[in-house]
Short mmCIF file of C-alpha atoms in Angstrom, two decimals:
data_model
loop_
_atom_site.label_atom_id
_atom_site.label_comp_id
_atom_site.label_asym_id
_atom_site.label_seq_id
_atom_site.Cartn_x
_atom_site.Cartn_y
_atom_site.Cartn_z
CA UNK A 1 -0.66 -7.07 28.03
CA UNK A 2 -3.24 -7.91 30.70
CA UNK A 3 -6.15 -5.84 29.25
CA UNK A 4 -9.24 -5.51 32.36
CA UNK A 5 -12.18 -3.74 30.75
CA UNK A 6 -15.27 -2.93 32.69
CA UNK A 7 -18.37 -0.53 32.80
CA UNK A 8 -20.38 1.78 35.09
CA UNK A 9 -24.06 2.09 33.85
CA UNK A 10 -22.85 0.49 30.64
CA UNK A 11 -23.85 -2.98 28.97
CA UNK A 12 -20.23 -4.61 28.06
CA UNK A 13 -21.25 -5.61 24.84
CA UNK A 14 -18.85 -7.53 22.50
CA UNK A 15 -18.02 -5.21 19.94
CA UNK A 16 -17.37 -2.13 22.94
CA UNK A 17 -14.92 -4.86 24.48
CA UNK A 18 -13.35 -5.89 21.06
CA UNK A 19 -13.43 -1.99 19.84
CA UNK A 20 -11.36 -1.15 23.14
CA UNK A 21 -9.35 -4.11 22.98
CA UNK A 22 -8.32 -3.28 19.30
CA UNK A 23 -7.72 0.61 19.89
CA UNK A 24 -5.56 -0.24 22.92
CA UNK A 25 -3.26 -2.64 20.27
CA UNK A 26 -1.68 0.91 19.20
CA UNK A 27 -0.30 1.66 22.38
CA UNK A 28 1.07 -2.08 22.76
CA UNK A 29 3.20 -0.91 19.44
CA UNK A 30 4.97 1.61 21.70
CA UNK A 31 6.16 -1.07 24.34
CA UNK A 32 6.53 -4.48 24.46
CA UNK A 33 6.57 -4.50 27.52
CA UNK A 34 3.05 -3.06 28.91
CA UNK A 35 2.17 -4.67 31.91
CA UNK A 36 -0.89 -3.97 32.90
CA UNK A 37 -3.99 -1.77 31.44
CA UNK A 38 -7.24 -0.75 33.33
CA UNK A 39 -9.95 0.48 31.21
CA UNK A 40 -12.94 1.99 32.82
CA UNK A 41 -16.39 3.02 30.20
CA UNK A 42 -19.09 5.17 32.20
CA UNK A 43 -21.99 6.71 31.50
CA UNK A 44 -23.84 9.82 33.32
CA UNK A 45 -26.92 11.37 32.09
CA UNK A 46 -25.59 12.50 28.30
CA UNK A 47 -21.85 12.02 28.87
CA UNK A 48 -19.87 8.85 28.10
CA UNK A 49 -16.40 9.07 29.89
CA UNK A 50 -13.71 6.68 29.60
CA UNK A 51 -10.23 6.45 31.72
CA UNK A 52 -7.12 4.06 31.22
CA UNK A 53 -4.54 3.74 33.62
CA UNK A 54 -1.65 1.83 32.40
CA UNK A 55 1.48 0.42 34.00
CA UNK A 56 4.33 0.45 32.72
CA UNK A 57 8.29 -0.57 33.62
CA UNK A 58 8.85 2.62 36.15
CA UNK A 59 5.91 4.08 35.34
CA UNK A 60 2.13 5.19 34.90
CA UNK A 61 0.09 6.67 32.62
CA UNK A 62 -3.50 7.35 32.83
CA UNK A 63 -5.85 9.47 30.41
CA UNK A 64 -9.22 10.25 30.66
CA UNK A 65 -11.77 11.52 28.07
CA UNK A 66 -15.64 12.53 28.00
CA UNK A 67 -17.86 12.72 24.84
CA UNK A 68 -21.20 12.96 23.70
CA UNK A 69 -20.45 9.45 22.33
CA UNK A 70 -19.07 6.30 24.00
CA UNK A 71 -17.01 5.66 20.49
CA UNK A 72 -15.56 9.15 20.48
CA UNK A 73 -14.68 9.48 24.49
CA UNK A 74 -12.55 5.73 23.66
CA UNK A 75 -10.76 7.48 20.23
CA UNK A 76 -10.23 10.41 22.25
CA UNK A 77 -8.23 8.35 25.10
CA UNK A 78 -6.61 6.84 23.61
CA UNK A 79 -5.23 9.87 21.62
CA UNK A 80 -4.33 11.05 24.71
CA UNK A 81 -2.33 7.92 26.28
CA UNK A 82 -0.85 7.66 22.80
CA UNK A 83 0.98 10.74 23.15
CA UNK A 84 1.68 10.48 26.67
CA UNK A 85 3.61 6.86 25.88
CA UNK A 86 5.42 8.41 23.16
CA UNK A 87 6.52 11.66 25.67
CA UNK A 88 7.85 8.27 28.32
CA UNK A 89 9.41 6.27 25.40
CA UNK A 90 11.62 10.07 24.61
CA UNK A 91 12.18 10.06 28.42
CA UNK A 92 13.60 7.00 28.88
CA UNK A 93 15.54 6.62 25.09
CA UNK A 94 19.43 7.29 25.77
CA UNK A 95 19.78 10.62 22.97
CA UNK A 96 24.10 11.00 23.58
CA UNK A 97 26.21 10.06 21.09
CA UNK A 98 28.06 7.12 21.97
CA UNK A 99 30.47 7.28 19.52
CA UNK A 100 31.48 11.68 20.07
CA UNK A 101 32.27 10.38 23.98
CA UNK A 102 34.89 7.84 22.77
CA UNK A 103 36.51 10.20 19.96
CA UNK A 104 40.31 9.20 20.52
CA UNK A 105 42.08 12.48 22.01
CA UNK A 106 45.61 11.83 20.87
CA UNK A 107 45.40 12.76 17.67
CA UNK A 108 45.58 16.48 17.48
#
Protein backbone atom coordinates (compact mmCIF):
# COMPACT_ATOMS: atom_id res chain seq x y z
CA UNK A 1 0.00 0.00 0.00
CA UNK A 2 1.42 3.40 -0.95
CA UNK A 3 0.71 5.18 2.39
CA UNK A 4 1.20 9.50 1.73
CA UNK A 5 0.80 11.15 5.12
CA UNK A 6 0.96 14.86 5.53
CA UNK A 7 -0.16 17.82 7.86
CA UNK A 8 -1.81 21.26 7.85
CA UNK A 9 -0.63 23.37 10.92
CA UNK A 10 0.75 20.12 12.29
CA UNK A 11 4.51 19.07 13.09
CA UNK A 12 4.80 15.41 11.35
CA UNK A 13 6.44 13.98 14.12
CA UNK A 14 7.59 10.29 14.07
CA UNK A 15 5.41 8.62 16.32
CA UNK A 16 2.01 10.66 14.56
CA UNK A 17 3.49 9.13 11.19
CA UNK A 18 4.23 5.61 12.71
CA UNK A 19 0.78 5.80 14.88
CA UNK A 20 -1.10 6.45 11.43
CA UNK A 21 0.94 4.16 9.57
CA UNK A 22 0.19 1.31 12.14
CA UNK A 23 -3.70 2.10 12.52
CA UNK A 24 -4.02 2.13 8.72
CA UNK A 25 -2.34 -1.78 8.83
CA UNK A 26 -6.09 -2.83 9.88
CA UNK A 27 -7.62 -1.76 6.86
CA UNK A 28 -4.69 -3.41 4.69
CA UNK A 29 -6.20 -6.79 6.48
CA UNK A 30 -9.41 -6.18 4.52
CA UNK A 31 -7.64 -6.07 0.99
CA UNK A 32 -4.63 -7.05 -0.34
CA UNK A 33 -4.94 -5.21 -2.75
CA UNK A 34 -5.16 -1.36 -1.49
CA UNK A 35 -3.66 0.78 -3.86
CA UNK A 36 -3.31 3.86 -2.75
CA UNK A 37 -4.07 5.81 0.74
CA UNK A 38 -4.04 9.66 1.33
CA UNK A 39 -3.97 10.69 4.83
CA UNK A 40 -4.46 14.28 5.65
CA UNK A 41 -3.89 15.52 9.89
CA UNK A 42 -5.11 19.28 10.43
CA UNK A 43 -5.41 21.40 13.02
CA UNK A 44 -7.82 24.62 13.54
CA UNK A 45 -8.01 26.55 16.65
CA UNK A 46 -9.13 23.48 19.24
CA UNK A 47 -10.10 20.88 16.61
CA UNK A 48 -7.80 18.20 15.18
CA UNK A 49 -9.45 16.71 11.96
CA UNK A 50 -8.18 13.96 10.01
CA UNK A 51 -9.45 12.56 6.39
CA UNK A 52 -8.31 9.36 4.37
CA UNK A 53 -9.21 8.80 0.99
CA UNK A 54 -8.35 5.44 -0.21
CA UNK A 55 -8.35 3.73 -3.59
CA UNK A 56 -9.27 0.79 -4.11
CA UNK A 57 -9.86 -1.88 -7.28
CA UNK A 58 -13.28 -0.04 -8.60
CA UNK A 59 -13.48 2.02 -5.93
CA UNK A 60 -13.10 4.87 -3.20
CA UNK A 61 -13.48 5.35 0.14
CA UNK A 62 -12.84 8.34 2.13
CA UNK A 63 -13.70 9.13 5.94
CA UNK A 64 -13.23 12.01 7.81
CA UNK A 65 -13.20 12.64 11.61
CA UNK A 66 -12.73 15.76 14.08
CA UNK A 67 -11.77 15.55 17.81
CA UNK A 68 -10.66 17.44 20.59
CA UNK A 69 -7.54 15.24 20.20
CA UNK A 70 -5.29 14.50 17.19
CA UNK A 71 -5.08 10.64 18.63
CA UNK A 72 -8.83 10.33 18.90
CA UNK A 73 -9.88 12.19 15.38
CA UNK A 74 -7.09 9.22 13.75
CA UNK A 75 -9.00 6.17 15.98
CA UNK A 76 -12.11 7.66 15.00
CA UNK A 77 -11.23 7.42 11.06
CA UNK A 78 -10.26 4.94 10.90
CA UNK A 79 -13.36 3.37 12.62
CA UNK A 80 -15.11 4.85 10.07
CA UNK A 81 -13.10 3.58 6.80
CA UNK A 82 -13.02 0.28 8.65
CA UNK A 83 -16.57 -0.20 8.31
CA UNK A 84 -16.96 1.36 5.10
CA UNK A 85 -14.22 -1.41 3.57
CA UNK A 86 -16.03 -4.09 5.18
CA UNK A 87 -19.70 -2.65 3.60
CA UNK A 88 -17.33 -2.80 -0.22
CA UNK A 89 -15.72 -6.22 0.62
CA UNK A 90 -19.96 -7.52 1.19
CA UNK A 91 -20.55 -5.62 -2.10
CA UNK A 92 -18.29 -7.10 -4.17
CA UNK A 93 -18.23 -10.98 -2.36
CA UNK A 94 -20.34 -13.36 -4.81
CA UNK A 95 -23.25 -14.58 -1.80
CA UNK A 96 -25.23 -17.40 -4.51
CA UNK A 97 -24.86 -20.73 -3.98
CA UNK A 98 -22.90 -22.26 -6.58
CA UNK A 99 -23.66 -25.55 -5.91
CA UNK A 100 -28.15 -24.98 -5.56
CA UNK A 101 -27.66 -23.48 -9.44
CA UNK A 102 -26.12 -26.78 -10.69
CA UNK A 103 -28.60 -29.20 -8.65
CA UNK A 104 -29.11 -31.95 -11.46
CA UNK A 105 -32.94 -31.65 -12.59
CA UNK A 106 -33.50 -35.17 -13.82
CA UNK A 107 -33.95 -36.76 -10.92
CA UNK A 108 -37.43 -36.17 -9.74
Amino acid sequence: MNLNISGHHVDMTNALHQYVASKMERIERHFDHVLDAEVVLEVEKLRHKAEVTVQLRGATLHAEATKDDMYAAIDCMVDKLDRQTLRHKEKICDHHNNQARHIDMSTD
